[in-house]
Amino acid sequence: IVLRISRRAQALLYFLALEKKTHSRTYLASLFWPDLSDQHARKNLRNIVPELRTLLGDYFIIESDSISLKADGSYWLDVDEVRQTFEPSLHLLELQNVPPSAKTISTEKVLRGAKLYTGEFLLGFFIPDAPFYEEWVATHREYHHHLVVSKLSAFAMQAFEQDEHKLAATITRHLIRIDPLNEAGHRLQMRLLALDGQRSYALAYYERIKQQLFKELEVEPDLETQTLAQEIRDGHLPSQ
């Protein structure tokens, strides 16, 4: 579906869909037009409401002083599924004195969550003169990125420690796609290559990381990454 609606109408839709609660017209008007008087801001809000009513029909609930989306679970958001996948794991992976089997999240669910995360939250979407809305976007963007990166890192290491090297490599590739300069992920890929008998490829991989870090950040790899590369050169297969 192509959204043939204004940018602020799109922004309002994204906000209501993710927040999943009713908001007053006054609050929404100040969110999108903070520099205007309340009267003018509410008038602008009234002007974009018909766009969403036409697009969404009965899913768009308009009251005299509030606006919301129907909260009956009849629409799907990729953001919701990513959170449902990784937020429970945040608790499970940190539990102490619990057997590993009790911490298991299905491989299929982890990989699906990773595939759904195709980029940062609303990356490239911007509306001018709405700093409070942009702050809301930035908060969610940072939260979801950290959530996915931290949990994929944990799942990849868990798979590695359980000698599921193929799964560890798959998860790590997703991690690096999402966070290309994640050295912990790159180190795990180097370990996996070395343990698979591909020492020369692991060292070539290290050289690419080194060049990428210098190009993007003008820094050298972490000492831990440099040490790992030297161990591989010396023929010491890193098991951890």
C-alpha atoms as a PDB file:
ATOM      1  CA  ILE A   1       0.000   0.000   0.000  1.00  0.00           C
ATOM      2  CA  VAL A   2       1.372   3.412  -0.945  1.00  0.00           C
ATOM      3  CA  LEU A   3       0.533   6.041   1.648  1.00  0.00           C
ATOM      4  CA  ARG A   4      -0.746   8.963  -0.409  1.00  0.00           C
ATOM      5  CA  ILE A   5      -0.997  11.231   2.587  1.00  0.00           C
ATOM      6  CA  SER A   6       1.008  14.153   3.912  1.00  0.00           C
ATOM      7  CA  ARG A   7       4.183  13.671   5.931  1.00  0.00           C
ATOM      8  CA  ARG A   8       2.559  14.841   9.141  1.00  0.00           C
ATOM      9  CA  ALA A   9      -0.381  12.504   8.588  1.00  0.00           C
ATOM     10  CA  GLN A  10       2.115   9.669   8.181  1.00  0.00           C
ATOM     11  CA  ALA A  11       3.916  10.793  11.327  1.00  0.00           C
ATOM     12  CA  LEU A  12       0.646  10.811  13.272  1.00  0.00           C
ATOM     13  CA  LEU A  13      -0.167   7.309  12.032  1.00  0.00           C
ATOM     14  CA  TYR A  14       3.245   5.972  13.095  1.00  0.00           C
ATOM     15  CA  PHE A  15       2.912   7.593  16.509  1.00  0.00           C
ATOM     16  CA  LEU A  16      -0.583   6.257  17.216  1.00  0.00           C
ATOM     17  CA  ALA A  17       0.232   2.763  15.890  1.00  0.00           C
ATOM     18  CA  LEU A  18       3.251   2.377  18.135  1.00  0.00           C
ATOM     19  CA  GLU A  19       1.872   4.114  21.222  1.00  0.00           C
ATOM     20  CA  LYS A  20      -1.382   2.121  21.170  1.00  0.00           C
ATOM     21  CA  LYS A  21      -3.304   4.487  23.388  1.00  0.00           C
ATOM     22  CA  THR A  22      -5.626   7.444  23.156  1.00  0.00           C
ATOM     23  CA  HIS A  23      -4.102  10.921  23.053  1.00  0.00           C
ATOM     24  CA  SER A  24      -5.782  14.282  23.454  1.00  0.00           C
ATOM     25  CA  ARG A  25      -5.980  16.567  20.451  1.00  0.00           C
ATOM     26  CA  THR A  26      -4.163  19.233  22.442  1.00  0.00           C
ATOM     27  CA  TYR A  27      -1.224  16.919  23.104  1.00  0.00           C
ATOM     28  CA  LEU A  28      -1.003  15.780  19.476  1.00  0.00           C
ATOM     29  CA  ALA A  29      -1.245  19.333  18.180  1.00  0.00           C
ATOM     30  CA  SER A  30       1.618  20.442  20.447  1.00  0.00           C
ATOM     31  CA  LEU A  31       3.659  17.373  19.426  1.00  0.00           C
ATOM     32  CA  PHE A  32       3.583  18.318  15.739  1.00  0.00           C
ATOM     33  CA  TRP A  33       3.254  22.127  15.869  1.00  0.00           C
ATOM     34  CA  PRO A  34       4.945  23.216  19.110  1.00  0.00           C
ATOM     35  CA  ASP A  35       5.693  26.737  17.883  1.00  0.00           C
ATOM     36  CA  LEU A  36       2.092  27.588  17.004  1.00  0.00           C
ATOM     37  CA  SER A  37      -0.671  28.741  19.281  1.00  0.00           C
ATOM     38  CA  ASP A  38      -2.969  26.023  20.584  1.00  0.00           C
ATOM     39  CA  GLN A  39      -5.746  27.265  18.321  1.00  0.00           C
ATOM     40  CA  HIS A  40      -3.638  27.175  15.151  1.00  0.00           C
ATOM     41  CA  ALA A  41      -1.993  23.860  16.052  1.00  0.00           C
ATOM     42  CA  ARG A  42      -5.385  22.192  16.630  1.00  0.00           C
ATOM     43  CA  LYS A  43      -6.620  23.624  13.316  1.00  0.00           C
ATOM     44  CA  ASN A  44      -3.657  22.033  11.531  1.00  0.00           C
ATOM     45  CA  LEU A  45      -4.405  18.740  13.268  1.00  0.00           C
ATOM     46  CA  ARG A  46      -8.032  18.925  12.098  1.00  0.00           C
ATOM     47  CA  ASN A  47      -6.778  19.405   8.557  1.00  0.00           C
ATOM     48  CA  ILE A  48      -4.839  16.129   8.510  1.00  0.00           C
ATOM     49  CA  VAL A  49      -7.402  14.012  10.371  1.00  0.00           C
ATOM     50  CA  PRO A  50      -9.557  13.430   7.232  1.00  0.00           C
ATOM     51  CA  GLU A  51      -6.528  11.964   5.436  1.00  0.00           C
ATOM     52  CA  LEU A  52      -6.203   9.195   7.996  1.00  0.00           C
ATOM     53  CA  ARG A  53      -9.964   8.692   8.255  1.00  0.00           C
ATOM     54  CA  THR A  54     -10.102   8.124   4.487  1.00  0.00           C
ATOM     55  CA  LEU A  55      -7.125   5.756   4.605  1.00  0.00           C
ATOM     56  CA  LEU A  56      -8.021   3.801   7.727  1.00  0.00           C
ATOM     57  CA  GLY A  57     -11.802   3.992   8.006  1.00  0.00           C
ATOM     58  CA  ASP A  58     -13.110   2.608  11.293  1.00  0.00           C
ATOM     59  CA  TYR A  59      -9.605   1.774  12.504  1.00  0.00           C
ATOM     60  CA  PHE A  60      -9.107   5.510  13.060  1.00  0.00           C
ATOM     61  CA  ILE A  61     -11.098   6.581  16.101  1.00  0.00           C
ATOM     62  CA  ILE A  62     -11.967  10.259  16.345  1.00  0.00           C
ATOM     63  CA  GLU A  63     -13.547  11.700  19.463  1.00  0.00           C
ATOM     64  CA  SER A  64     -14.353  15.306  20.249  1.00  0.00           C
ATOM     65  CA  ASP A  65     -11.139  15.793  22.187  1.00  0.00           C
ATOM     66  CA  SER A  66      -9.029  12.717  21.422  1.00  0.00           C
ATOM     67  CA  ILE A  67      -7.669  10.505  18.633  1.00  0.00           C
ATOM     68  CA  SER A  68      -6.524   6.883  18.616  1.00  0.00           C
ATOM     69  CA  LEU A  69      -6.268   3.716  16.546  1.00  0.00           C
ATOM     70  CA  LYS A  70      -8.512   0.743  17.224  1.00  0.00           C
ATOM     71  CA  ALA A  71      -6.669  -1.400  19.755  1.00  0.00           C
ATOM     72  CA  ASP A  72      -8.081  -4.810  18.881  1.00  0.00           C
ATOM     73  CA  GLY A  73      -4.942  -6.470  17.560  1.00  0.00           C
ATOM     74  CA  SER A  74      -6.245  -6.435  14.006  1.00  0.00           C
ATOM     75  CA  TYR A  75      -3.148  -4.807  12.531  1.00  0.00           C
ATOM     76  CA  TRP A  76       0.460  -6.014  12.498  1.00  0.00           C
ATOM     77  CA  LEU A  77       3.639  -4.011  13.050  1.00  0.00           C
ATOM     78  CA  ASP A  78       7.133  -5.291  12.397  1.00  0.00           C
ATOM     79  CA  VAL A  79       8.299  -3.213  15.366  1.00  0.00           C
ATOM     80  CA  ASP A  80       5.880  -5.070  17.641  1.00  0.00           C
ATOM     81  CA  GLU A  81       7.151  -8.457  16.514  1.00  0.00           C
ATOM     82  CA  VAL A  82      10.775  -7.439  16.979  1.00  0.00           C
ATOM     83  CA  ARG A  83       9.994  -6.315  20.513  1.00  0.00           C
ATOM     84  CA  GLN A  84       7.968  -9.431  21.275  1.00  0.00           C
ATOM     85  CA  THR A  85      10.922 -11.518  20.125  1.00  0.00           C
ATOM     86  CA  PHE A  86      13.750  -9.772  21.918  1.00  0.00           C
ATOM     87  CA  GLU A  87      12.250  -8.099  24.980  1.00  0.00           C
ATOM     88  CA  PRO A  88      11.327 -11.409  26.716  1.00  0.00           C
ATOM     89  CA  SER A  89      14.827 -12.704  25.962  1.00  0.00           C
ATOM     90  CA  LEU A  90      16.267  -9.683  27.756  1.00  0.00           C
ATOM     91  CA  HIS A  91      14.888 -11.132  30.985  1.00  0.00           C
ATOM     92  CA  LEU A  92      15.510 -14.791  30.228  1.00  0.00           C
ATOM     93  CA  LEU A  93      19.157 -14.436  29.280  1.00  0.00           C
ATOM     94  CA  GLU A  94      19.929 -12.525  32.466  1.00  0.00           C
ATOM     95  CA  LEU A  95      18.296 -14.958  34.889  1.00  0.00           C
ATOM     96  CA  GLN A  96      20.647 -16.559  37.364  1.00  0.00           C
ATOM     97  CA  ASN A  97      20.493 -20.158  38.642  1.00  0.00           C
ATOM     98  CA  VAL A  98      18.141 -21.189  35.853  1.00  0.00           C
ATOM     99  CA  PRO A  99      18.949 -24.164  33.609  1.00  0.00           C
ATOM    100  CA  PRO A 100      19.878 -23.246  29.999  1.00  0.00           C
ATOM    101  CA  SER A 101      16.837 -25.079  28.637  1.00  0.00           C
ATOM    102  CA  ALA A 102      14.582 -22.649  30.486  1.00  0.00           C
ATOM    103  CA  LYS A 103      16.267 -19.715  28.740  1.00  0.00           C
ATOM    104  CA  THR A 104      15.759 -21.037  25.229  1.00  0.00           C
ATOM    105  CA  ILE A 105      14.108 -18.866  22.596  1.00  0.00           C
ATOM    106  CA  SER A 106      13.411 -20.767  19.381  1.00  0.00           C
ATOM    107  CA  THR A 107      15.992 -20.346  16.636  1.00  0.00           C
ATOM    108  CA  GLU A 108      13.241 -19.638  14.125  1.00  0.00           C
ATOM    109  CA  LYS A 109      11.910 -16.801  16.278  1.00  0.00           C
ATOM    110  CA  VAL A 110      15.351 -15.233  16.713  1.00  0.00           C
ATOM    111  CA  LEU A 111      16.138 -15.377  13.000  1.00  0.00           C
ATOM    112  CA  ARG A 112      12.718 -14.022  12.055  1.00  0.00           C
ATOM    113  CA  GLY A 113      13.177 -11.127  14.458  1.00  0.00           C
ATOM    114  CA  ALA A 114      16.611 -10.422  13.004  1.00  0.00           C
ATOM    115  CA  LYS A 115      15.284 -10.475   9.441  1.00  0.00           C
ATOM    116  CA  LEU A 116      12.447  -8.118  10.336  1.00  0.00           C
ATOM    117  CA  TYR A 117      14.913  -5.550  11.612  1.00  0.00           C
ATOM    118  CA  THR A 118      15.931  -4.165   8.228  1.00  0.00           C
ATOM    119  CA  GLY A 119      17.077  -0.774   9.467  1.00  0.00           C
ATOM    120  CA  GLU A 120      16.814   1.768  12.229  1.00  0.00           C
ATOM    121  CA  PHE A 121      13.371   2.914  13.320  1.00  0.00           C
ATOM    122  CA  LEU A 122      11.877   5.344  10.757  1.00  0.00           C
ATOM    123  CA  LEU A 123      15.322   5.912   9.260  1.00  0.00           C
ATOM    124  CA  GLY A 124      15.139   8.703   6.695  1.00  0.00           C
ATOM    125  CA  PHE A 125      11.712   9.869   7.805  1.00  0.00           C
ATOM    126  CA  PHE A 126      11.717  13.471   8.990  1.00  0.00           C
ATOM    127  CA  ILE A 127       9.243  16.273   9.496  1.00  0.00           C
ATOM    128  CA  PRO A 128      10.471  19.841  10.001  1.00  0.00           C
ATOM    129  CA  ASP A 129       9.812  22.025  13.025  1.00  0.00           C
ATOM    130  CA  ALA A 130       8.629  19.175  15.241  1.00  0.00           C
ATOM    131  CA  PRO A 131      11.435  18.673  17.786  1.00  0.00           C
ATOM    132  CA  PHE A 132       9.291  16.760  20.280  1.00  0.00           C
ATOM    133  CA  TYR A 133       8.252  14.266  17.623  1.00  0.00           C
ATOM    134  CA  GLU A 134      11.862  13.904  16.491  1.00  0.00           C
ATOM    135  CA  GLU A 135      12.873  13.284  20.098  1.00  0.00           C
ATOM    136  CA  TRP A 136      10.248  10.523  20.280  1.00  0.00           C
ATOM    137  CA  VAL A 137      11.610   8.972  17.070  1.00  0.00           C
ATOM    138  CA  ALA A 138      15.212   9.209  18.298  1.00  0.00           C
ATOM    139  CA  THR A 139      14.339   7.541  21.602  1.00  0.00           C
ATOM    140  CA  HIS A 140      12.666   4.591  19.881  1.00  0.00           C
ATOM    141  CA  ARG A 141      15.418   4.397  17.275  1.00  0.00           C
ATOM    142  CA  GLU A 142      18.112   4.113  19.943  1.00  0.00           C
ATOM    143  CA  TYR A 143      16.106   1.691  22.084  1.00  0.00           C
ATOM    144  CA  HIS A 144      15.278  -0.760  19.304  1.00  0.00           C
ATOM    145  CA  HIS A 145      18.777  -0.688  17.845  1.00  0.00           C
ATOM    146  CA  HIS A 146      20.331  -1.414  21.243  1.00  0.00           C
ATOM    147  CA  LEU A 147      17.740  -4.104  21.984  1.00  0.00           C
ATOM    148  CA  VAL A 148      18.362  -6.012  18.753  1.00  0.00           C
ATOM    149  CA  VAL A 149      22.149  -5.647  18.761  1.00  0.00           C
ATOM    150  CA  SER A 150      22.557  -6.684  22.397  1.00  0.00           C
ATOM    151  CA  LYS A 151      20.259  -9.680  22.114  1.00  0.00           C
ATOM    152  CA  LEU A 152      21.722 -10.922  18.821  1.00  0.00           C
ATOM    153  CA  SER A 153      25.183 -10.644  20.381  1.00  0.00           C
ATOM    154  CA  ALA A 154      24.026 -12.747  23.327  1.00  0.00           C
ATOM    155  CA  PHE A 155      22.311 -15.352  21.135  1.00  0.00           C
ATOM    156  CA  ALA A 156      25.330 -15.640  18.829  1.00  0.00           C
ATOM    157  CA  MET A 157      27.686 -16.213  21.739  1.00  0.00           C
ATOM    158  CA  GLN A 158      25.271 -18.693  23.295  1.00  0.00           C
ATOM    159  CA  ALA A 159      25.171 -20.678  20.041  1.00  0.00           C
ATOM    160  CA  PHE A 160      28.986 -20.571  19.809  1.00  0.00           C
ATOM    161  CA  GLU A 161      29.426 -21.819  23.366  1.00  0.00           C
ATOM    162  CA  GLN A 162      27.023 -24.675  22.619  1.00  0.00           C
ATOM    163  CA  ASP A 163      29.140 -25.623  19.550  1.00  0.00           C
ATOM    164  CA  GLU A 164      26.370 -24.608  17.153  1.00  0.00           C
ATOM    165  CA  HIS A 165      28.832 -22.842  14.896  1.00  0.00           C
ATOM    166  CA  LYS A 166      26.653 -22.642  11.808  1.00  0.00           C
ATOM    167  CA  LEU A 167      23.869 -20.977  13.786  1.00  0.00           C
ATOM    168  CA  ALA A 168      26.364 -18.660  15.490  1.00  0.00           C
ATOM    169  CA  ALA A 169      27.682 -17.585  12.081  1.00  0.00           C
ATOM    170  CA  THR A 170      24.168 -16.932  10.760  1.00  0.00           C
ATOM    171  CA  ILE A 171      23.168 -14.824  13.749  1.00  0.00           C
ATOM    172  CA  THR A 172      26.464 -12.931  13.642  1.00  0.00           C
ATOM    173  CA  ARG A 173      25.952 -12.069   9.971  1.00  0.00           C
ATOM    174  CA  HIS A 174      22.624 -10.486  10.909  1.00  0.00           C
ATOM    175  CA  LEU A 175      24.328  -8.650  13.773  1.00  0.00           C
ATOM    176  CA  ILE A 176      27.008  -7.223  11.487  1.00  0.00           C
ATOM    177  CA  ARG A 177      24.427  -6.246   8.867  1.00  0.00           C
ATOM    178  CA  ILE A 178      22.633  -4.227  11.539  1.00  0.00           C
ATOM    179  CA  ASP A 179      25.779  -2.899  13.235  1.00  0.00           C
ATOM    180  CA  PRO A 180      28.621  -3.016  10.677  1.00  0.00           C
ATOM    181  CA  LEU A 181      31.309  -1.792  13.091  1.00  0.00           C
ATOM    182  CA  ASN A 182      30.459  -4.227  15.890  1.00  0.00           C
ATOM    183  CA  GLU A 183      33.902  -5.629  16.697  1.00  0.00           C
ATOM    184  CA  ALA A 184      32.578  -8.346  19.003  1.00  0.00           C
ATOM    185  CA  GLY A 185      30.569  -9.701  16.093  1.00  0.00           C
ATOM    186  CA  HIS A 186      33.557  -9.509  13.776  1.00  0.00           C
ATOM    187  CA  ARG A 187      35.737 -11.297  16.316  1.00  0.00           C
ATOM    188  CA  LEU A 188      33.237 -14.127  16.537  1.00  0.00           C
ATOM    189  CA  GLN A 189      33.261 -14.464  12.756  1.00  0.00           C
ATOM    190  CA  MET A 190      37.057 -14.624  12.830  1.00  0.00           C
ATOM    191  CA  ARG A 191      36.960 -17.341  15.491  1.00  0.00           C
ATOM    192  CA  LEU A 192      34.440 -19.353  13.517  1.00  0.00           C
ATOM    193  CA  LEU A 193      36.504 -19.123  10.338  1.00  0.00           C
ATOM    194  CA  ALA A 194      39.681 -20.147  12.147  1.00  0.00           C
ATOM    195  CA  LEU A 195      37.986 -23.091  13.860  1.00  0.00           C
ATOM    196  CA  ASP A 196      36.646 -24.169  10.475  1.00  0.00           C
ATOM    197  CA  GLY A 197      40.196 -24.405   9.140  1.00  0.00           C
ATOM    198  CA  GLN A 198      39.987 -21.139   7.184  1.00  0.00           C
ATOM    199  CA  ARG A 199      42.837 -19.296   8.898  1.00  0.00           C
ATOM    200  CA  SER A 200      43.892 -17.305   5.836  1.00  0.00           C
ATOM    201  CA  TYR A 201      40.335 -16.177   5.252  1.00  0.00           C
ATOM    202  CA  ALA A 202      39.994 -15.200   8.934  1.00  0.00           C
ATOM    203  CA  LEU A 203      43.112 -13.033   8.612  1.00  0.00           C
ATOM    204  CA  ALA A 204      41.869 -11.497   5.357  1.00  0.00           C
ATOM    205  CA  TYR A 205      38.599 -10.793   7.150  1.00  0.00           C
ATOM    206  CA  TYR A 206      40.587  -9.021   9.888  1.00  0.00           C
ATOM    207  CA  GLU A 207      42.352  -6.835   7.316  1.00  0.00           C
ATOM    208  CA  ARG A 208      38.978  -5.791   5.882  1.00  0.00           C
ATOM    209  CA  ILE A 209      37.733  -4.892   9.368  1.00  0.00           C
ATOM    210  CA  LYS A 210      40.893  -2.888   9.965  1.00  0.00           C
ATOM    211  CA  GLN A 211      40.432  -0.939   6.742  1.00  0.00           C
ATOM    212  CA  GLN A 212      36.744  -0.376   7.419  1.00  0.00           C
ATOM    213  CA  LEU A 213      37.362   0.970  10.933  1.00  0.00           C
ATOM    214  CA  PHE A 214      40.026   3.351   9.694  1.00  0.00           C
ATOM    215  CA  LYS A 215      37.851   4.529   6.816  1.00  0.00           C
ATOM    216  CA  GLU A 216      34.734   5.069   8.948  1.00  0.00           C
ATOM    217  CA  LEU A 217      36.192   6.126  12.297  1.00  0.00           C
ATOM    218  CA  GLU A 218      39.937   6.627  11.724  1.00  0.00           C
ATOM    219  CA  VAL A 219      40.732   4.173  14.516  1.00  0.00           C
ATOM    220  CA  GLU A 220      42.579   0.889  14.823  1.00  0.00           C
ATOM    221  CA  PRO A 221      40.779  -2.312  15.867  1.00  0.00           C
ATOM    222  CA  ASP A 222      40.370  -2.938  19.600  1.00  0.00           C
ATOM    223  CA  LEU A 223      43.316  -4.571  21.345  1.00  0.00           C
ATOM    224  CA  GLU A 224      41.180  -7.682  21.799  1.00  0.00           C
ATOM    225  CA  THR A 225      40.615  -7.872  18.048  1.00  0.00           C
ATOM    226  CA  GLN A 226      44.313  -7.346  17.306  1.00  0.00           C
ATOM    227  CA  THR A 227      45.250 -10.025  19.850  1.00  0.00           C
ATOM    228  CA  LEU A 228      42.828 -12.483  18.283  1.00  0.00           C
ATOM    229  CA  ALA A 229      44.316 -11.842  14.830  1.00  0.00           C
ATOM    230  CA  GLN A 230      47.813 -12.514  16.189  1.00  0.00           C
ATOM    231  CA  GLU A 231      46.661 -15.752  17.837  1.00  0.00           C
ATOM    232  CA  ILE A 232      45.241 -16.908  14.520  1.00  0.00           C
ATOM    233  CA  ARG A 233      48.510 -16.016  12.743  1.00  0.00           C
ATOM    234  CA  ASP A 234      50.399 -18.067  15.340  1.00  0.00           C
ATOM    235  CA  GLY A 235      48.126 -21.041  14.742  1.00  0.00           C
ATOM    236  CA  HIS A 236      46.382 -20.881  18.100  1.00  0.00           C
ATOM    237  CA  LEU A 237      42.760 -21.756  17.434  1.00  0.00           C
ATOM    238  CA  PRO A 238      40.611 -19.528  19.675  1.00  0.00           C
ATOM    239  CA  SER A 239      37.868 -21.564  21.292  1.00  0.00           C
ATOM    240  CA  GLN A 240      36.548 -18.654  23.361  1.00  0.00           C
END
